[in-house]
XYZ file of C-alpha atoms in Angstrom:
387
model
C -0.110 -2.585 -46.719
C -2.042 -1.521 -43.625
C -0.534 1.247 -41.541
C -1.016 2.246 -37.947
C -0.843 5.740 -36.476
C 0.614 6.325 -33.060
C 0.684 9.724 -31.425
C 2.544 11.532 -28.649
C 1.144 14.972 -27.834
C 2.059 17.541 -25.198
C 1.756 21.303 -24.753
C 3.528 24.085 -22.908
C 1.906 27.317 -21.729
C 3.309 30.717 -20.851
C 1.458 33.936 -20.133
C 1.484 36.722 -22.739
C 4.225 38.721 -21.043
C 6.760 35.989 -21.775
C 8.132 34.887 -25.112
C 8.823 31.255 -25.869
C 11.853 32.106 -27.987
C 12.299 28.553 -29.206
C 14.694 28.047 -32.104
C 13.244 24.940 -33.745
C 16.272 24.349 -35.939
C 18.430 24.333 -32.811
C 15.927 22.028 -31.083
C 15.953 19.332 -33.774
C 19.748 19.589 -34.067
C 19.949 18.951 -30.339
C 17.771 15.832 -30.716
C 19.917 14.551 -33.596
C 22.995 14.805 -31.366
C 21.351 12.902 -28.514
C 19.419 10.182 -30.372
C 21.426 7.831 -32.559
C 20.246 7.378 -36.153
C 17.526 10.055 -36.077
C 17.230 12.884 -38.633
C 14.621 15.580 -39.306
C 14.345 16.423 -43.011
C 12.464 19.734 -43.377
C 9.072 19.831 -45.071
C 7.474 22.726 -46.951
C 5.512 23.826 -43.847
C 7.511 26.678 -42.276
C 4.868 29.149 -41.032
C 4.841 29.011 -37.221
C 1.202 30.145 -37.097
C 0.143 27.135 -39.138
C 2.775 24.888 -37.650
C 6.262 23.689 -38.453
C 6.471 20.099 -39.590
C 9.608 17.963 -39.722
C 9.768 14.467 -41.107
C 11.149 11.944 -38.632
C 13.725 9.724 -40.288
C 15.300 6.704 -38.612
C 17.982 4.761 -40.462
C 17.116 6.865 -43.522
C 13.500 5.717 -43.440
C 10.620 8.147 -42.830
C 8.559 6.841 -39.891
C 6.445 9.885 -39.044
C 6.367 13.627 -38.390
C 7.252 16.098 -35.641
C 4.864 19.053 -35.450
C 5.245 22.377 -33.588
C 2.542 25.034 -33.411
C 2.298 28.267 -31.342
C -1.124 29.733 -30.500
C -2.472 32.326 -28.083
C -5.672 31.791 -26.049
C -7.008 34.306 -23.483
C -3.626 35.910 -22.994
C -1.733 32.633 -22.711
C 0.791 31.512 -25.293
C 0.481 27.840 -26.001
C 2.986 25.715 -27.881
C 1.634 22.364 -29.036
C 4.022 19.552 -29.897
C 2.867 16.397 -31.678
C 4.980 13.397 -32.582
C 2.911 11.472 -35.128
C 4.385 8.089 -35.992
C 2.920 6.493 -39.112
C 4.538 3.285 -40.264
C 3.860 -0.131 -41.704
C 2.785 -2.653 -39.096
C 5.976 -4.564 -39.840
C 7.888 -1.644 -38.259
C 5.747 -1.589 -35.124
C 8.050 -1.610 -32.114
C 11.237 -1.390 -34.181
C 12.149 2.171 -33.229
C 10.398 2.492 -29.876
C 13.587 3.271 -27.957
C 14.588 6.044 -30.373
C 11.079 7.558 -30.332
C 11.060 7.450 -26.535
C 14.473 9.119 -26.433
C 13.219 11.775 -28.903
C 10.268 12.863 -26.758
C 12.504 12.955 -23.672
C 15.060 15.065 -25.528
C 12.365 17.580 -26.596
C 11.023 17.795 -23.049
C 14.505 18.377 -21.573
C 15.304 21.029 -24.185
C 12.135 22.981 -23.359
C 12.874 22.857 -19.628
C 16.384 24.205 -20.262
C 14.816 27.083 -22.188
C 12.753 28.090 -19.170
C 9.466 26.293 -19.825
C 8.123 25.591 -16.344
C 4.978 23.583 -17.148
C 4.531 20.817 -19.671
C 1.201 18.984 -19.958
C 1.294 15.490 -21.421
C -1.968 14.908 -23.292
C -1.411 11.712 -25.218
C 1.302 9.060 -25.406
C 0.820 5.799 -27.290
C 3.975 4.292 -25.733
C 2.792 4.911 -22.190
C -0.636 3.493 -23.058
C 0.952 0.357 -24.506
C 3.168 -0.205 -21.462
C 0.161 0.307 -19.201
C -1.900 -2.294 -21.074
C 0.876 -4.889 -20.823
C 1.486 -4.274 -17.118
C -2.245 -4.190 -16.298
C -2.681 -7.629 -17.834
C 0.357 -9.037 -16.018
C -0.750 -7.623 -12.675
C -4.321 -8.875 -13.172
C -3.007 -12.419 -13.590
C -0.602 -12.066 -10.663
C -3.204 -10.668 -8.256
C -5.613 -13.506 -8.977
C -2.849 -16.098 -8.588
C -2.186 -14.620 -5.136
C -5.893 -14.986 -4.318
C -5.678 -18.573 -5.572
C -2.760 -19.311 -3.227
C -4.505 -17.839 -0.162
C -7.754 -19.695 -0.829
C -5.999 -22.988 -1.587
C -3.960 -22.935 1.624
C -6.818 -21.841 3.884
C -9.566 -24.061 2.429
C -7.362 -27.140 2.849
C -6.639 -26.303 6.485
C -9.791 -24.544 7.740
C -12.540 -25.420 5.263
C -14.854 -23.290 3.157
C -15.758 -20.958 6.070
C -12.137 -20.032 6.783
C -12.690 -16.323 6.122
C -15.643 -16.062 8.527
C -13.820 -17.973 11.252
C -10.255 -16.698 10.851
C -10.133 -13.261 9.148
C -10.000 -10.068 11.244
C -13.413 -8.443 11.718
C -12.596 -5.294 9.716
C -12.118 -7.386 6.556
C -15.278 -9.393 7.164
C -17.207 -6.125 7.485
C -15.570 -4.786 4.327
C -16.625 -7.892 2.436
C -20.222 -7.381 3.544
C -20.129 -3.778 2.321
C -18.665 -4.575 -1.108
C -20.168 -7.959 -1.862
C -23.654 -6.797 -2.814
C -22.380 -4.323 -5.397
C -19.941 -6.897 -6.793
C -22.688 -9.498 -7.256
C -25.011 -6.995 -8.898
C -22.392 -6.188 -11.526
C -21.273 -9.769 -12.244
C -24.513 -11.729 -12.295
C -23.089 -14.642 -14.274
C -20.910 -15.495 -11.249
C -23.768 -15.438 -8.738
C -23.344 -18.295 -6.289
C -19.536 -18.188 -6.581
C -17.651 -17.199 -3.424
C -16.495 -13.607 -3.862
C -14.674 -13.113 -0.564
C -11.177 -12.339 -1.791
C -12.430 -10.629 -4.957
C -14.053 -8.009 -2.715
C -10.736 -7.298 -1.012
C -8.592 -4.381 -2.172
C -5.092 -5.183 -3.441
C -3.389 -4.011 -0.224
C -5.842 -6.037 1.874
C -4.714 -9.380 0.466
C -1.496 -9.219 2.447
C -2.987 -7.357 5.435
C -5.451 -10.228 5.979
C -2.436 -12.499 6.455
C -0.409 -10.103 8.625
C -2.956 -8.661 11.054
C -3.780 -10.380 14.302
C -7.459 -11.406 14.356
C -9.332 -10.493 17.557
C -11.853 -13.049 18.797
C -14.092 -12.671 21.852
C -13.179 -14.882 24.760
C -16.862 -15.375 25.554
C -19.528 -14.484 22.988
C -22.523 -15.709 24.976
C -25.506 -13.263 25.134
C -25.182 -12.842 28.909
C -21.504 -11.930 28.637
C -22.169 -9.422 25.837
C -24.966 -7.813 27.857
C -22.737 -7.505 30.920
C -19.991 -5.947 28.787
C -22.386 -3.362 27.348
C -23.550 -2.385 30.843
C -19.920 -1.945 31.935
C -19.205 0.291 28.949
C -22.335 2.365 29.629
C -21.131 3.030 33.153
C -17.703 4.058 31.892
C -19.297 6.479 29.443
C -21.035 8.418 32.209
C -18.177 10.912 32.207
C -16.432 9.657 35.315
C -14.094 7.309 33.490
C -11.456 8.040 30.925
C -11.590 6.641 27.404
C -8.468 4.561 28.089
C -10.501 2.628 30.634
C -13.127 1.866 27.992
C -10.447 0.727 25.568
C -8.921 -1.583 28.182
C -12.328 -3.049 28.972
C -12.935 -3.815 25.316
C -9.460 -5.238 24.651
C -9.695 -7.485 27.700
C -12.627 -9.260 26.075
C -10.460 -10.578 23.245
C -8.082 -13.495 23.142
C -4.611 -12.937 21.728
C -4.520 -14.746 18.380
C -1.792 -15.567 15.885
C -1.876 -13.869 12.475
C -3.109 -16.138 9.685
C 0.271 -16.141 7.935
C 2.171 -17.315 11.035
C -0.303 -20.083 11.781
C -1.147 -21.470 8.349
C 1.541 -20.407 5.846
C 4.736 -21.453 7.618
C 6.614 -23.949 5.476
C 4.624 -22.845 2.415
C 5.621 -19.191 1.844
C 8.648 -17.157 2.763
C 7.818 -14.032 4.794
C 9.412 -11.944 2.037
C 6.114 -12.323 0.179
C 4.473 -9.915 2.666
C 6.913 -7.059 2.072
C 7.175 -7.610 -1.668
C 3.410 -7.473 -2.100
C 3.248 -4.143 -0.271
C 5.791 -2.643 -2.688
C 4.090 -4.147 -5.727
C 0.699 -2.899 -4.585
C 1.915 0.709 -4.646
C 3.211 0.258 -8.179
C -0.001 -1.436 -9.186
C -1.826 1.769 -8.152
C 0.447 3.697 -10.516
C -0.754 1.425 -13.327
C -4.405 1.373 -12.260
C -4.574 5.185 -12.163
C -3.167 5.400 -15.707
C -0.114 7.429 -14.838
C 2.666 7.928 -17.380
C 5.054 5.012 -17.837
C 8.363 5.039 -19.695
C 10.429 2.098 -20.918
C 12.645 2.033 -17.799
C 9.690 1.906 -15.423
C 8.013 -0.725 -17.602
C 11.057 -2.996 -17.448
C 11.379 -2.499 -13.688
C 7.682 -3.214 -12.959
C 7.635 -6.165 -15.314
C 10.690 -7.724 -13.665
C 9.217 -7.336 -10.161
C 5.936 -8.922 -11.267
C 7.861 -11.875 -12.727
C 9.858 -12.274 -9.494
C 6.698 -12.325 -7.373
C 5.059 -14.750 -9.780
C 7.991 -17.127 -9.243
C 7.479 -16.881 -5.456
C 3.806 -17.803 -5.885
C 4.811 -20.753 -8.097
C 7.110 -22.094 -5.385
C 4.506 -21.490 -2.662
C 1.791 -23.322 -4.608
C 4.114 -26.293 -5.164
C 4.896 -26.366 -1.433
C 1.184 -26.227 -0.601
C 0.278 -29.005 -3.047
C 3.037 -31.214 -1.628
C 2.020 -30.501 1.965
C -1.650 -31.260 1.446
C -0.880 -34.288 -0.740
C 1.077 -35.702 2.207
C -1.967 -35.072 4.429
C -4.172 -36.960 1.991
C -1.641 -39.778 1.680
C -1.347 -40.063 5.467
C -5.112 -40.071 5.845
C -5.394 -42.751 3.150
C -2.719 -44.861 4.861
C -4.506 -44.561 8.199
C -7.794 -45.531 6.589
C -6.159 -48.498 4.879
C -4.594 -49.604 8.174
C -7.963 -49.320 9.909
C -9.602 -51.350 7.144
C -6.867 -54.022 7.357
C -7.207 -54.155 11.127
C -10.970 -54.526 10.817
C -10.524 -57.262 8.210
C -8.022 -59.084 10.435
C -10.380 -58.852 13.389
C -13.241 -60.171 11.281
C -11.077 -62.997 9.959
C -9.986 -63.913 13.492
C -13.591 -63.858 14.648
C -14.556 -66.135 11.744
C -11.764 -68.565 12.559
C -12.759 -68.581 16.238
C -16.370 -69.123 15.328
C -15.420 -71.981 12.996
C -13.260 -73.537 15.696
C -16.080 -73.248 18.205
C -18.509 -74.826 15.773
C -16.075 -77.696 15.094
C -15.515 -78.186 18.790
C -19.264 -78.232 19.416
C -19.756 -80.745 16.628
C -17.013 -82.954 18.066
C -18.543 -82.760 21.513
C -21.960 -83.668 20.141
C -20.484 -86.570 18.214
C -18.670 -87.778 21.294
C -21.846 -87.504 23.343
C -23.749 -89.501 20.726
C -21.069 -92.199 20.669
C -21.095 -92.432 24.454
C -24.843 -92.622 24.489
C -24.803 -95.392 21.859
C -22.167 -97.276 23.847
C -24.250 -97.013 26.990
C -27.326 -98.335 25.245
C -25.335 -101.234 23.756
C -23.827 -102.055 27.111
C -27.241 -101.981 28.765
C -28.647 -104.259 26.094
C -25.763 -106.665 26.517
C -26.197 -106.735 30.281
C -29.944 -107.406 29.961
C -29.308 -110.133 27.440
C -26.720 -111.795 29.690
C -29.046 -111.670 32.667
C -31.814 -113.316 30.684
C -29.475 -116.113 29.521
C -28.345 -116.818 33.074
C -31.880 -116.936 34.329
C -32.864 -119.368 31.636
C -29.928 -121.653 32.446
C -30.846 -121.743 36.119
C -34.311 -122.790 35.315
Protein backbone atom coordinates (compact mmCIF):
# COMPACT_ATOMS: atom_id res chain seq x y z
CA UNK A 1 0.00 0.00 0.00
CA UNK A 2 1.24 3.50 -0.82
CA UNK A 3 2.52 5.57 2.07
CA UNK A 4 2.93 9.28 2.53
CA UNK A 5 5.59 11.08 4.55
CA UNK A 6 4.76 14.21 6.46
CA UNK A 7 7.35 16.19 8.37
CA UNK A 8 7.51 18.76 11.16
CA UNK A 9 10.98 20.21 11.73
CA UNK A 10 12.27 22.90 14.06
CA UNK A 11 15.58 23.82 15.70
CA UNK A 12 16.80 25.61 18.80
CA UNK A 13 20.12 27.43 19.11
CA UNK A 14 22.23 28.42 22.09
CA UNK A 15 25.74 29.83 22.15
CA UNK A 16 28.63 27.60 23.27
CA UNK A 17 28.75 28.97 26.80
CA UNK A 18 25.34 27.48 27.57
CA UNK A 19 24.38 23.84 27.86
CA UNK A 20 21.07 22.56 26.59
CA UNK A 21 20.78 20.03 29.40
CA UNK A 22 17.74 18.35 27.91
CA UNK A 23 16.73 15.02 29.42
CA UNK A 24 15.04 13.33 26.46
CA UNK A 25 13.53 10.57 28.55
CA UNK A 26 11.91 13.22 30.74
CA UNK A 27 10.77 15.10 27.63
CA UNK A 28 8.94 12.17 26.04
CA UNK A 29 7.44 11.21 29.41
CA UNK A 30 6.09 14.74 29.67
CA UNK A 31 4.49 14.41 26.21
CA UNK A 32 2.92 11.06 27.13
CA UNK A 33 1.28 12.70 30.15
CA UNK A 34 -0.14 15.57 28.10
CA UNK A 35 -1.23 13.80 24.89
CA UNK A 36 -3.78 11.03 25.24
CA UNK A 37 -2.94 7.68 23.61
CA UNK A 38 0.63 8.57 22.59
CA UNK A 39 3.70 6.45 23.45
CA UNK A 40 7.37 6.58 22.46
CA UNK A 41 8.93 3.11 22.24
CA UNK A 42 12.74 3.48 22.20
CA UNK A 43 14.73 2.47 19.14
CA UNK A 44 18.34 1.26 18.98
CA UNK A 45 19.62 4.78 18.16
CA UNK A 46 20.84 6.27 21.46
CA UNK A 47 23.98 8.25 20.52
CA UNK A 48 23.15 11.96 20.84
CA UNK A 49 25.81 12.88 18.26
CA UNK A 50 24.09 10.74 15.65
CA UNK A 51 20.64 11.45 16.98
CA UNK A 52 18.12 9.89 19.31
CA UNK A 53 15.14 8.33 17.61
CA UNK A 54 11.86 7.38 19.25
CA UNK A 55 9.03 5.60 17.52
CA UNK A 56 5.73 7.47 17.74
CA UNK A 57 2.92 5.12 18.69
CA UNK A 58 -0.74 6.12 18.75
CA UNK A 59 -3.32 3.60 19.91
CA UNK A 60 -0.52 1.01 19.87
CA UNK A 61 0.17 1.63 16.19
CA UNK A 62 3.50 3.04 14.97
CA UNK A 63 2.78 6.14 12.85
CA UNK A 64 6.24 7.70 12.62
CA UNK A 65 9.38 8.78 14.46
CA UNK A 66 10.58 11.58 16.73
CA UNK A 67 14.21 12.55 16.14
CA UNK A 68 16.55 14.67 18.31
CA UNK A 69 20.07 15.65 17.30
CA UNK A 70 22.58 18.08 18.90
CA UNK A 71 25.29 19.71 16.75
CA UNK A 72 27.70 22.61 17.12
CA UNK A 73 28.35 25.13 14.31
CA UNK A 74 30.66 28.17 14.66
CA UNK A 75 30.37 28.20 18.43
CA UNK A 76 26.60 27.75 18.48
CA UNK A 77 24.94 24.64 19.83
CA UNK A 78 22.05 23.58 17.68
CA UNK A 79 19.40 21.04 18.60
CA UNK A 80 17.36 19.78 15.66
CA UNK A 81 13.98 18.18 16.25
CA UNK A 82 12.14 16.30 13.51
CA UNK A 83 8.73 14.68 13.76
CA UNK A 84 8.52 12.36 10.76
CA UNK A 85 5.07 10.86 10.28
CA UNK A 86 4.97 7.90 7.89
CA UNK A 87 1.66 6.11 7.59
CA UNK A 88 -0.69 4.44 5.17
CA UNK A 89 -2.86 6.90 3.28
CA UNK A 90 -5.86 5.36 5.01
CA UNK A 91 -4.54 6.89 8.27
CA UNK A 92 -4.08 10.35 6.78
CA UNK A 93 -5.75 12.86 9.08
CA UNK A 94 -6.66 10.28 11.72
CA UNK A 95 -4.19 11.44 14.36
CA UNK A 96 -3.73 15.08 13.37
CA UNK A 97 -4.92 16.45 16.71
CA UNK A 98 -2.54 14.22 18.68
CA UNK A 99 0.41 15.08 16.40
CA UNK A 100 -0.40 18.78 16.73
CA UNK A 101 -0.57 18.44 20.51
CA UNK A 102 2.77 16.56 20.48
CA UNK A 103 4.69 19.33 18.69
CA UNK A 104 3.13 21.94 20.99
CA UNK A 105 4.11 19.89 24.04
CA UNK A 106 7.75 19.64 22.84
CA UNK A 107 7.89 23.37 22.16
CA UNK A 108 6.48 24.23 25.61
CA UNK A 109 8.89 21.84 27.33
CA UNK A 110 11.90 23.45 25.64
CA UNK A 111 10.74 26.94 26.62
CA UNK A 112 10.38 25.83 30.25
CA UNK A 113 13.96 24.57 30.10
CA UNK A 114 15.23 28.01 29.14
CA UNK A 115 15.34 27.77 25.34
CA UNK A 116 14.70 31.34 24.21
CA UNK A 117 14.59 30.91 20.42
CA UNK A 118 12.89 28.21 18.40
CA UNK A 119 12.93 28.34 14.59
CA UNK A 120 10.14 26.50 12.80
CA UNK A 121 11.52 25.21 9.49
CA UNK A 122 8.87 22.86 8.20
CA UNK A 123 5.35 21.87 9.21
CA UNK A 124 3.12 19.75 6.99
CA UNK A 125 0.04 20.51 9.14
CA UNK A 126 0.46 24.26 8.80
CA UNK A 127 1.00 23.89 5.05
CA UNK A 128 -2.17 21.82 4.72
CA UNK A 129 -4.27 24.32 6.69
CA UNK A 130 -2.85 27.14 4.58
CA UNK A 131 -3.77 25.40 1.32
CA UNK A 132 -7.36 24.83 2.47
CA UNK A 133 -7.82 28.41 3.69
CA UNK A 134 -6.15 29.91 0.60
CA UNK A 135 -8.63 28.09 -1.64
CA UNK A 136 -11.61 29.14 0.49
CA UNK A 137 -10.50 32.77 0.58
CA UNK A 138 -9.82 32.81 -3.17
CA UNK A 139 -13.41 31.75 -3.82
CA UNK A 140 -14.79 34.20 -1.26
CA UNK A 141 -12.82 37.19 -2.57
CA UNK A 142 -14.01 36.61 -6.12
CA UNK A 143 -17.61 36.18 -4.97
CA UNK A 144 -17.30 39.60 -3.30
CA UNK A 145 -16.03 41.04 -6.60
CA UNK A 146 -18.99 39.37 -8.31
CA UNK A 147 -21.44 41.03 -5.90
CA UNK A 148 -19.93 44.52 -6.36
CA UNK A 149 -19.89 44.25 -10.15
CA UNK A 150 -23.41 42.81 -10.34
CA UNK A 151 -24.93 45.58 -8.21
CA UNK A 152 -23.07 48.44 -9.90
CA UNK A 153 -23.43 47.27 -13.52
CA UNK A 154 -27.19 46.92 -13.09
CA UNK A 155 -27.50 50.43 -11.66
CA UNK A 156 -24.74 52.44 -13.39
CA UNK A 157 -23.74 50.43 -16.46
CA UNK A 158 -20.42 49.05 -17.63
CA UNK A 159 -18.54 52.33 -16.96
CA UNK A 160 -19.57 52.46 -13.30
CA UNK A 161 -15.98 52.34 -12.02
CA UNK A 162 -14.83 55.26 -14.19
CA UNK A 163 -17.85 57.37 -13.26
CA UNK A 164 -18.35 56.46 -9.60
CA UNK A 165 -15.11 55.17 -7.98
CA UNK A 166 -12.82 57.55 -6.07
CA UNK A 167 -9.91 58.83 -8.17
CA UNK A 168 -7.19 57.09 -6.13
CA UNK A 169 -8.62 53.67 -7.08
CA UNK A 170 -8.99 54.62 -10.73
CA UNK A 171 -5.33 55.67 -10.76
CA UNK A 172 -4.34 52.43 -9.02
CA UNK A 173 -6.17 50.43 -11.66
CA UNK A 174 -4.25 52.23 -14.40
CA UNK A 175 -0.95 51.43 -12.68
CA UNK A 176 -1.68 47.73 -12.17
CA UNK A 177 -3.75 46.88 -15.21
CA UNK A 178 -0.94 46.73 -17.75
CA UNK A 179 1.09 44.25 -15.71
CA UNK A 180 -2.01 42.15 -15.02
CA UNK A 181 -2.88 41.91 -18.72
CA UNK A 182 0.68 41.02 -19.67
CA UNK A 183 0.65 38.06 -17.29
CA UNK A 184 -2.83 36.75 -18.16
CA UNK A 185 -2.99 37.07 -21.93
CA UNK A 186 -5.80 34.54 -22.34
CA UNK A 187 -8.13 37.00 -20.56
CA UNK A 188 -7.22 39.98 -22.73
CA UNK A 189 -10.34 41.97 -23.51
CA UNK A 190 -11.98 40.99 -20.20
CA UNK A 191 -12.61 43.84 -17.75
CA UNK A 192 -9.97 43.61 -15.03
CA UNK A 193 -11.02 46.54 -12.86
CA UNK A 194 -11.75 44.79 -9.59
CA UNK A 195 -9.09 42.13 -10.17
CA UNK A 196 -6.50 44.91 -10.04
CA UNK A 197 -7.76 46.04 -6.65
CA UNK A 198 -6.03 44.85 -3.48
CA UNK A 199 -8.12 42.87 -0.99
CA UNK A 200 -8.51 45.83 1.40
CA UNK A 201 -9.51 48.10 -1.49
CA UNK A 202 -12.66 46.13 -2.31
CA UNK A 203 -14.40 47.49 0.76
CA UNK A 204 -12.66 50.90 0.71
CA UNK A 205 -14.09 51.55 -2.78
CA UNK A 206 -17.55 51.20 -1.24
CA UNK A 207 -16.84 53.22 1.92
CA UNK A 208 -14.87 56.22 0.69
CA UNK A 209 -16.58 59.35 -0.53
CA UNK A 210 -15.75 59.97 -4.20
CA UNK A 211 -14.70 63.54 -5.03
CA UNK A 212 -15.96 64.93 -8.34
CA UNK A 213 -15.16 68.37 -9.76
CA UNK A 214 -18.05 70.78 -9.75
CA UNK A 215 -16.90 72.18 -13.09
CA UNK A 216 -14.39 70.27 -15.23
CA UNK A 217 -14.43 72.63 -18.21
CA UNK A 218 -10.95 73.61 -19.57
CA UNK A 219 -11.45 77.29 -18.68
CA UNK A 220 -12.34 76.45 -15.08
CA UNK A 221 -9.33 74.12 -14.72
CA UNK A 222 -7.01 76.79 -16.13
CA UNK A 223 -8.37 79.41 -13.73
CA UNK A 224 -7.91 77.00 -10.81
CA UNK A 225 -4.28 76.33 -11.76
CA UNK A 226 -3.56 80.07 -11.92
CA UNK A 227 -5.09 80.51 -8.45
CA UNK A 228 -2.93 77.72 -7.05
CA UNK A 229 0.20 79.20 -8.66
CA UNK A 230 -0.46 82.49 -6.92
CA UNK A 231 -0.94 80.74 -3.58
CA UNK A 232 2.36 78.92 -4.03
CA UNK A 233 4.33 82.17 -4.28
CA UNK A 234 5.14 81.92 -0.59
CA UNK A 235 2.65 84.49 0.63
CA UNK A 236 -0.12 82.01 1.31
CA UNK A 237 -0.24 79.10 3.67
CA UNK A 238 -0.72 75.53 2.49
CA UNK A 239 -4.10 75.38 4.24
CA UNK A 240 -5.30 78.02 1.80
CA UNK A 241 -4.23 75.84 -1.12
CA UNK A 242 -6.01 72.85 0.38
CA UNK A 243 -9.21 74.85 0.83
CA UNK A 244 -9.03 76.09 -2.75
CA UNK A 245 -8.72 72.54 -4.04
CA UNK A 246 -11.45 71.09 -1.80
CA UNK A 247 -13.85 73.85 -2.79
CA UNK A 248 -13.70 72.61 -6.37
CA UNK A 249 -15.32 69.29 -5.45
CA UNK A 250 -18.93 68.42 -4.84
CA UNK A 251 -19.81 66.46 -1.71
CA UNK A 252 -20.77 62.97 -2.88
CA UNK A 253 -22.29 59.94 -1.19
CA UNK A 254 -20.14 56.82 -0.79
CA UNK A 255 -20.99 54.06 -3.27
CA UNK A 256 -22.24 51.73 -0.54
CA UNK A 257 -24.73 54.27 0.86
CA UNK A 258 -26.10 55.14 -2.56
CA UNK A 259 -26.25 51.79 -4.34
CA UNK A 260 -26.12 48.97 -1.76
CA UNK A 261 -28.86 49.99 0.67
CA UNK A 262 -31.48 47.27 0.84
CA UNK A 263 -29.02 44.77 -0.66
CA UNK A 264 -26.22 44.45 1.94
CA UNK A 265 -26.06 45.02 5.65
CA UNK A 266 -23.36 47.51 6.69
CA UNK A 267 -21.78 44.76 8.80
CA UNK A 268 -20.21 43.51 5.57
CA UNK A 269 -17.84 46.52 5.60
CA UNK A 270 -16.40 45.81 9.05
CA UNK A 271 -16.29 42.05 8.61
CA UNK A 272 -14.33 42.34 5.37
CA UNK A 273 -11.72 44.54 7.07
CA UNK A 274 -11.16 41.88 9.75
CA UNK A 275 -11.09 39.06 7.21
CA UNK A 276 -8.64 40.94 5.02
CA UNK A 277 -6.08 41.07 7.84
CA UNK A 278 -6.41 37.33 8.36
CA UNK A 279 -6.18 36.75 4.65
CA UNK A 280 -2.75 38.46 4.76
CA UNK A 281 -1.70 35.95 7.42
CA UNK A 282 -2.57 33.17 4.96
CA UNK A 283 -1.11 34.88 1.90
CA UNK A 284 2.24 35.44 3.64
CA UNK A 285 2.44 31.75 4.58
CA UNK A 286 2.60 32.26 8.31
CA UNK A 287 2.21 29.32 10.69
CA UNK A 288 -1.34 28.10 11.27
CA UNK A 289 -2.51 25.68 13.94
CA UNK A 290 -5.79 23.77 14.15
CA UNK A 291 -7.47 26.40 16.36
CA UNK A 292 -6.65 29.25 14.00
CA UNK A 293 -7.72 27.13 11.03
CA UNK A 294 -11.13 26.46 12.55
CA UNK A 295 -11.57 30.13 13.48
CA UNK A 296 -10.59 31.44 10.01
CA UNK A 297 -12.67 28.81 8.27
CA UNK A 298 -15.76 29.68 10.31
CA UNK A 299 -15.40 33.42 9.60
CA UNK A 300 -15.02 32.76 5.87
CA UNK A 301 -18.20 30.64 5.92
CA UNK A 302 -20.09 33.39 7.80
CA UNK A 303 -19.05 36.04 5.27
CA UNK A 304 -19.92 33.71 2.40
CA UNK A 305 -23.45 33.42 3.82
CA UNK A 306 -23.72 37.24 3.90
CA UNK A 307 -22.71 37.40 0.23
CA UNK A 308 -25.31 34.71 -0.59
CA UNK A 309 -28.06 36.78 1.03
CA UNK A 310 -26.83 39.99 -0.64
CA UNK A 311 -26.77 38.39 -4.09
CA UNK A 312 -30.32 37.08 -3.61
CA UNK A 313 -31.45 40.56 -2.57
CA UNK A 314 -29.75 42.08 -5.62
CA UNK A 315 -31.26 39.54 -8.03
CA UNK A 316 -34.73 40.16 -6.58
CA UNK A 317 -34.32 43.94 -6.73
CA UNK A 318 -33.16 44.03 -10.33
CA UNK A 319 -35.72 41.40 -11.38
CA UNK A 320 -38.41 43.76 -10.08
CA UNK A 321 -36.87 46.56 -12.16
CA UNK A 322 -37.00 44.37 -15.25
CA UNK A 323 -40.56 43.28 -14.49
CA UNK A 324 -41.66 46.89 -13.97
CA UNK A 325 -39.98 47.96 -17.19
CA UNK A 326 -41.65 45.07 -19.04
CA UNK A 327 -45.04 46.01 -17.58
CA UNK A 328 -44.58 49.63 -18.62
CA UNK A 329 -43.57 48.55 -22.11
CA UNK A 330 -46.57 46.24 -22.34
CA UNK A 331 -48.89 49.05 -21.18
CA UNK A 332 -47.39 51.39 -23.77
CA UNK A 333 -47.85 48.77 -26.48
CA UNK A 334 -51.48 48.16 -25.41
CA UNK A 335 -52.15 51.89 -25.37
CA UNK A 336 -50.65 52.24 -28.83
CA UNK A 337 -52.73 49.30 -30.07
CA UNK A 338 -55.89 50.80 -28.57
CA UNK A 339 -55.15 54.15 -30.18
CA UNK A 340 -54.55 52.47 -33.53
CA UNK A 341 -57.75 50.46 -33.19
CA UNK A 342 -59.72 53.60 -32.32
CA UNK A 343 -58.20 55.40 -35.29
CA UNK A 344 -59.17 52.49 -37.55
CA UNK A 345 -62.72 52.49 -36.25
CA UNK A 346 -62.97 56.26 -36.72
CA UNK A 347 -61.57 55.98 -40.21
CA UNK A 348 -64.04 53.20 -41.04
CA UNK A 349 -66.91 55.26 -39.65
CA UNK A 350 -65.82 58.26 -41.68
CA UNK A 351 -65.58 56.16 -44.81
CA UNK A 352 -69.07 54.72 -44.19
CA UNK A 353 -70.45 58.17 -43.56
CA UNK A 354 -68.86 59.47 -46.75
CA UNK A 355 -70.27 56.55 -48.71
CA UNK A 356 -73.73 57.19 -47.28
CA UNK A 357 -73.50 60.86 -48.14
CA UNK A 358 -72.42 60.05 -51.68
CA UNK A 359 -75.25 57.57 -52.04
CA UNK A 360 -77.73 60.10 -50.74
CA UNK A 361 -76.39 62.72 -53.13
CA UNK A 362 -76.73 60.29 -56.04
CA UNK A 363 -80.30 59.43 -55.05
CA UNK A 364 -81.21 63.10 -54.79
CA UNK A 365 -79.62 63.81 -58.12
CA UNK A 366 -81.53 60.92 -59.73
CA UNK A 367 -84.77 62.15 -58.16
CA UNK A 368 -84.17 65.64 -59.50
CA UNK A 369 -83.54 64.35 -62.99
CA UNK A 370 -86.69 62.20 -62.86
CA UNK A 371 -88.74 65.10 -61.60
CA UNK A 372 -87.39 67.36 -64.34
CA UNK A 373 -88.19 64.75 -66.96
CA UNK A 374 -91.70 64.35 -65.61
CA UNK A 375 -92.27 68.10 -65.62
CA UNK A 376 -91.03 68.41 -69.22
CA UNK A 377 -93.20 65.52 -70.28
CA UNK A 378 -96.28 67.04 -68.62
CA UNK A 379 -95.64 70.39 -70.26
CA UNK A 380 -95.39 68.78 -73.67
CA UNK A 381 -98.68 66.90 -73.15
CA UNK A 382 -100.49 70.07 -72.14
CA UNK A 383 -99.18 71.94 -75.12
CA UNK A 384 -100.31 69.22 -77.45
CA UNK A 385 -103.81 69.20 -75.95
CA UNK A 386 -104.15 72.95 -76.40
CA UNK A 387 -103.28 72.68 -80.00
